């Protein structure tokens, strides 16, 4: 352990020799990273042990957050910051001629998630620990996280991600706590002592081995646990072909599914889901038995949260444990289960609502299937009492119908709380998508607007801004982010605003340097950095953005009187490997970039950049340097968004639709400090339901649209042949499902307005300041406090 720089240096050198078997002179940067990482992990250990001890003895209610994704990113700086060690370590390393920043760059991102949903889980872990809540995560230790994206000739190529190649310094393998998860086989039903019992036999077992990560709170003694399960062969395989068995077993935790909305029915995916859930539930029950004992009181001591429906089998699995292992009656088990489990819905896109064919589900999980069937039967009986004779209604709401299991229905029936992730989204669930269920269980529904940890996304990612804020309002905002509202006092303070602008310039310079390094392009940091970074998806409408860039280019070429402040449009986005249309849009962005960037008549004013392999560590550099944040999803389709909040907290101004959390951002920043455009959700939903939209009319009546649409297919882009026909067709032949053409006019108008306002720097800086000032509400600390109070009923520990 070390308390000052000299001790740190001494320990570091000793540790380096011990761990790497090398002298300092021979050692590499990776050795330094590895040594430092291990020192920091050991530093955390004492508090980790103490926290666990406290949880064992104090019997506080605990929450377990089950999620198929945790998009953690890097942990070194995060841990140093939370432990308050940044200064000591930085200076100690400097003395040894080592740059801390360079060591941080060696750490691979733990990219165990696709996007917002997985990143939310990671932010929640940080907030739980930082607020001293007894809250833990349960996930899967995928050997390969989300694929690494390379762009070759404008096309996305996916490479397997290798975050474990050099080991992960933060994890602790706990082989002693392994759990065997059974699949396949058959269920024997017998009478034993006058009671019906179920035995799951002839199973194929997979061993789930926990790897625990310590989650240290920000300058507190709480260290919670994120438990990631690794799939390994059972030590007693009954199979002949050991190699096949080993390969099949390990495949369960080999890959993260790179699909963040579509769920293609893969057995392996279902196996992953049950693997996570069974190992987690049984390890929760195991430690509960040791600590408290009486399972009838489970829901008073434990809350289990499921992040979307991927872990929904927690419901039948908990039932199974209580029925088959604890010998409880159905009614008792059910009562306990629905008082323990709560559920967050993340989307209303129908393609993302999970359904499993019975023919796949039943053989893989025979006992679980029986329980789901029983839950369904009882639920349908309840429906029959409510809606006697209305078969259609019952069929629509059933958990199993048409040989499919509807996971969202199971979650709605088997939990005590269902929350949406932004006010609009929750209203849409209540009034439309889940209205049937809302009618029966109105008390279950509630809203919890998403948040982000301001510690990673402001304090760490934007140290200069954090420093300026502290100079202005003191440092209490770090513990109480809602205090950021005090920044509003500087809105007429010319000098403060100027400093704010200097911070932004500095961050833009840093990103510009990265762009130059990666692409060779030179970037004008006086240009507006207009940024859209997020997964590539039709509903997020990167297409609207790039079509508008094409329009600006046409204007610049054709209209010598056209004025615009120089802009750099920056994109970052991964497309799911099987998502053909999304990949076309990536190719289009590159094709436009190629044309626009080369044109010396326009490229002083218009540039397009695509940053490959968008991920958490890159995101940390991007958000602080944005002037404009593009949040332009088709209204009603983005449940919340969290990228929008990261931009806002870093002083970018949003160009956005009235969708997801943008609506609440507008309230918090003030309507004058955000650029809103486009169809409101109600109209989109009305079109979805009743039709009445004809994209072809916009093509015929708006010549800007006609020109860019024609350019997709008329040879405007040399050598592009029929490349962009699918885009053309989706917008015109298939009637533009996401209203890109419908919103084009209002989008280009608001973009022109944003450009004008930017020329009035004082006004722009004021708007930027008001965004930061309004962003405190979007700290995940606020979100977690709401979950803790309204859903989980847990309390923070005191020190
Ligand atoms: C925040 C974040 C997201 C989510 O962004 P949205 O704009 O809300 O879709 C996705 N990926 C990464 C790496 C993030 O940090």
PDB file of N, CA and C and ligand atoms in Angstrom, residues 71 109 114-117 119-120 260 452 457 533-535 539-540 614-617 619-620 623 630-631 638 640-647, ligand 1:
ATOM      1  N   UNK A  71     -21.028  -2.483 -20.855  1.00  0.00           N
ATOM      2  CA  UNK A  71     -20.066  -1.822 -21.736  1.00  0.00           C
ATOM      3  C   UNK A  71     -19.176  -0.912 -20.888  1.00  0.00           C
ATOM      4  N   UNK A 109     -10.429  -1.733 -24.210  1.00  0.00           N
ATOM      5  CA  UNK A 109     -11.783  -1.511 -23.693  1.00  0.00           C
ATOM      6  C   UNK A 109     -12.418  -2.850 -23.344  1.00  0.00           C
ATOM      7  N   UNK A 114     -23.217  -3.628 -26.771  1.00  0.00           N
ATOM      8  CA  UNK A 114     -23.384  -3.052 -28.099  1.00  0.00           C
ATOM      9  C   UNK A 114     -23.438  -1.537 -28.088  1.00  0.00           C
ATOM     10  N   UNK A 115     -24.181  -1.000 -27.134  1.00  0.00           N
ATOM     11  CA  UNK A 115     -24.406   0.444 -27.161  1.00  0.00           C
ATOM     12  C   UNK A 115     -25.045   0.911 -25.874  1.00  0.00           C
ATOM     13  N   UNK A 116     -26.078   1.709 -26.006  1.00  0.00           N
ATOM     14  CA  UNK A 116     -26.695   2.378 -24.863  1.00  0.00           C
ATOM     15  C   UNK A 116     -27.083   1.460 -23.713  1.00  0.00           C
ATOM     16  N   UNK A 117     -27.693   0.331 -24.021  1.00  0.00           N
ATOM     17  CA  UNK A 117     -28.175  -0.565 -22.964  1.00  0.00           C
ATOM     18  C   UNK A 117     -27.026  -1.079 -22.094  1.00  0.00           C
ATOM     19  N   UNK A 119     -23.975   0.294 -21.891  1.00  0.00           N
ATOM     20  CA  UNK A 119     -23.290   1.416 -21.247  1.00  0.00           C
ATOM     21  C   UNK A 119     -24.099   1.888 -20.024  1.00  0.00           C
ATOM     22  N   UNK A 120     -25.413   1.826 -20.124  1.00  0.00           N
ATOM     23  CA  UNK A 120     -26.263   2.195 -18.979  1.00  0.00           C
ATOM     24  C   UNK A 120     -25.931   1.306 -17.785  1.00  0.00           C
ATOM     25  N   UNK A 260     -27.980  -5.134 -31.775  1.00  0.00           N
ATOM     26  CA  UNK A 260     -28.582  -4.481 -30.633  1.00  0.00           C
ATOM     27  C   UNK A 260     -30.078  -4.284 -30.747  1.00  0.00           C
ATOM     28  N   UNK A 452     -26.254   9.153 -17.031  1.00  0.00           N
ATOM     29  CA  UNK A 452     -24.871   8.773 -17.337  1.00  0.00           C
ATOM     30  C   UNK A 452     -24.015   9.173 -16.138  1.00  0.00           C
ATOM     31  N   UNK A 457     -17.964  10.796 -17.689  1.00  0.00           N
ATOM     32  CA  UNK A 457     -18.251  11.549 -18.912  1.00  0.00           C
ATOM     33  C   UNK A 457     -17.974  13.040 -18.805  1.00  0.00           C
ATOM     34  N   UNK A 533     -22.511  10.236 -33.254  1.00  0.00           N
ATOM     35  CA  UNK A 533     -21.877   8.960 -32.911  1.00  0.00           C
ATOM     36  C   UNK A 533     -22.865   8.108 -32.138  1.00  0.00           C
ATOM     37  N   UNK A 534     -23.099   6.907 -32.616  1.00  0.00           N
ATOM     38  CA  UNK A 534     -24.042   5.957 -32.007  1.00  0.00           C
ATOM     39  C   UNK A 534     -24.112   4.748 -32.926  1.00  0.00           C
ATOM     40  N   UNK A 535     -24.756   3.660 -32.500  1.00  0.00           N
ATOM     41  CA  UNK A 535     -24.912   2.531 -33.410  1.00  0.00           C
ATOM     42  C   UNK A 535     -25.618   2.988 -34.689  1.00  0.00           C
ATOM     43  N   UNK A 539     -33.539   3.849 -37.693  1.00  0.00           N
ATOM     44  CA  UNK A 539     -34.366   4.790 -36.931  1.00  0.00           C
ATOM     45  C   UNK A 539     -33.549   5.950 -36.354  1.00  0.00           C
ATOM     46  N   UNK A 540     -32.231   5.762 -36.221  1.00  0.00           N
ATOM     47  CA  UNK A 540     -31.391   6.843 -35.713  1.00  0.00           C
ATOM     48  C   UNK A 540     -31.078   7.875 -36.801  1.00  0.00           C
ATOM     49  N   UNK A 614     -15.953   3.011 -33.288  1.00  0.00           N
ATOM     50  CA  UNK A 614     -16.547   3.777 -32.187  1.00  0.00           C
ATOM     51  C   UNK A 614     -16.730   2.873 -30.960  1.00  0.00           C
ATOM     52  N   UNK A 615     -16.258   3.341 -29.826  1.00  0.00           N
ATOM     53  CA  UNK A 615     -16.290   2.563 -28.584  1.00  0.00           C
ATOM     54  C   UNK A 615     -16.136   3.520 -27.415  1.00  0.00           C
ATOM     55  N   UNK A 616     -16.176   3.036 -26.194  1.00  0.00           N
ATOM     56  CA  UNK A 616     -16.199   3.926 -25.035  1.00  0.00           C
ATOM     57  C   UNK A 616     -14.960   4.826 -24.992  1.00  0.00           C
ATOM     58  N   UNK A 617     -13.764   4.248 -25.174  1.00  0.00           N
ATOM     59  CA  UNK A 617     -12.562   5.083 -25.009  1.00  0.00           C
ATOM     60  C   UNK A 617     -12.496   6.172 -26.081  1.00  0.00           C
ATOM     61  N   UNK A 619     -15.169   7.439 -27.507  1.00  0.00           N
ATOM     62  CA  UNK A 619     -16.280   8.331 -27.142  1.00  0.00           C
ATOM     63  C   UNK A 619     -15.828   9.383 -26.134  1.00  0.00           C
ATOM     64  N   UNK A 620     -14.954   8.973 -25.231  1.00  0.00           N
ATOM     65  CA  UNK A 620     -14.494   9.904 -24.201  1.00  0.00           C
ATOM     66  C   UNK A 620     -13.727  11.087 -24.803  1.00  0.00           C
ATOM     67  N   UNK A 623     -16.994  13.338 -27.138  1.00  0.00           N
ATOM     68  CA  UNK A 623     -18.035  14.202 -26.546  1.00  0.00           C
ATOM     69  C   UNK A 623     -17.524  15.586 -26.143  1.00  0.00           C
ATOM     70  N   UNK A 630     -25.885  15.553 -32.724  1.00  0.00           N
ATOM     71  CA  UNK A 630     -26.994  15.137 -33.604  1.00  0.00           C
ATOM     72  C   UNK A 630     -27.804  14.035 -32.927  1.00  0.00           C
ATOM     73  N   UNK A 631     -29.044  14.357 -32.571  1.00  0.00           N
ATOM     74  CA  UNK A 631     -29.944  13.393 -31.914  1.00  0.00           C
ATOM     75  C   UNK A 631     -31.246  13.390 -32.699  1.00  0.00           C
ATOM     76  N   UNK A 638     -36.593   6.335 -30.410  1.00  0.00           N
ATOM     77  CA  UNK A 638     -35.442   6.235 -29.497  1.00  0.00           C
ATOM     78  C   UNK A 638     -35.984   6.292 -28.076  1.00  0.00           C
ATOM     79  N   UNK A 640     -34.714   6.423 -25.042  1.00  0.00           N
ATOM     80  CA  UNK A 640     -34.187   7.522 -24.242  1.00  0.00           C
ATOM     81  C   UNK A 640     -33.008   8.178 -24.953  1.00  0.00           C
ATOM     82  N   UNK A 641     -32.006   7.344 -25.277  1.00  0.00           N
ATOM     83  CA  UNK A 641     -30.722   7.883 -25.690  1.00  0.00           C
ATOM     84  C   UNK A 641     -29.937   8.216 -24.435  1.00  0.00           C
ATOM     85  N   UNK A 642     -28.633   8.015 -24.490  1.00  0.00           N
ATOM     86  CA  UNK A 642     -27.760   8.485 -23.414  1.00  0.00           C
ATOM     87  C   UNK A 642     -26.585   9.262 -24.013  1.00  0.00           C
ATOM     88  N   UNK A 643     -26.281   9.001 -25.277  1.00  0.00           N
ATOM     89  CA  UNK A 643     -25.265   9.802 -25.953  1.00  0.00           C
ATOM     90  C   UNK A 643     -25.668  11.276 -25.916  1.00  0.00           C
ATOM     91  N   UNK A 644     -26.946  11.538 -26.137  1.00  0.00           N
ATOM     92  CA  UNK A 644     -27.465  12.907 -26.080  1.00  0.00           C
ATOM     93  C   UNK A 644     -27.064  13.608 -24.773  1.00  0.00           C
ATOM     94  N   UNK A 645     -27.116  12.865 -23.653  1.00  0.00           N
ATOM     95  CA  UNK A 645     -26.799  13.455 -22.344  1.00  0.00           C
ATOM     96  C   UNK A 645     -25.300  13.737 -22.197  1.00  0.00           C
ATOM     97  N   UNK A 646     -24.486  12.826 -22.748  1.00  0.00           N
ATOM     98  CA  UNK A 646     -23.033  13.013 -22.661  1.00  0.00           C
ATOM     99  C   UNK A 646     -22.616  14.282 -23.398  1.00  0.00           C
ATOM    100  N   UNK A 647     -23.193  14.485 -24.571  1.00  0.00           N
ATOM    101  CA  UNK A 647     -22.913  15.710 -25.326  1.00  0.00           C
ATOM    102  C   UNK A 647     -23.338  16.943 -24.531  1.00  0.00           C
TER     103      UNK A 647
HETATM  104  C1  LIG B   1     -23.321   6.352 -24.782  1.00  0.00           C
HETATM  105  C2  LIG B   1     -22.875   5.344 -25.754  1.00  0.00           C
HETATM  106  C3  LIG B   1     -23.791   4.760 -26.633  1.00  0.00           C
HETATM  107  C4  LIG B   1     -25.249   5.143 -26.674  1.00  0.00           C
HETATM  108  O1  LIG B   1     -25.412   6.239 -27.560  1.00  0.00           O
HETATM  109  P1  LIG B   1     -26.852   6.681 -28.094  1.00  0.00           P
HETATM  110  O2  LIG B   1     -26.552   7.923 -28.853  1.00  0.00           O
HETATM  111  O3  LIG B   1     -27.699   6.940 -26.893  1.00  0.00           O
HETATM  112  O4  LIG B   1     -27.363   5.589 -28.947  1.00  0.00           O
HETATM  113  C5  LIG B   1     -23.329   3.825 -27.540  1.00  0.00           C
HETATM  114  N1  LIG B   1     -22.030   3.477 -27.591  1.00  0.00           N
HETATM  115  C6  LIG B   1     -21.109   4.034 -26.773  1.00  0.00           C
HETATM  116  C7  LIG B   1     -19.693   3.629 -26.894  1.00  0.00           C
HETATM  117  C8  LIG B   1     -21.501   4.972 -25.825  1.00  0.00           C
HETATM  118  O5  LIG B   1     -20.588   5.506 -25.003  1.00  0.00           O
END
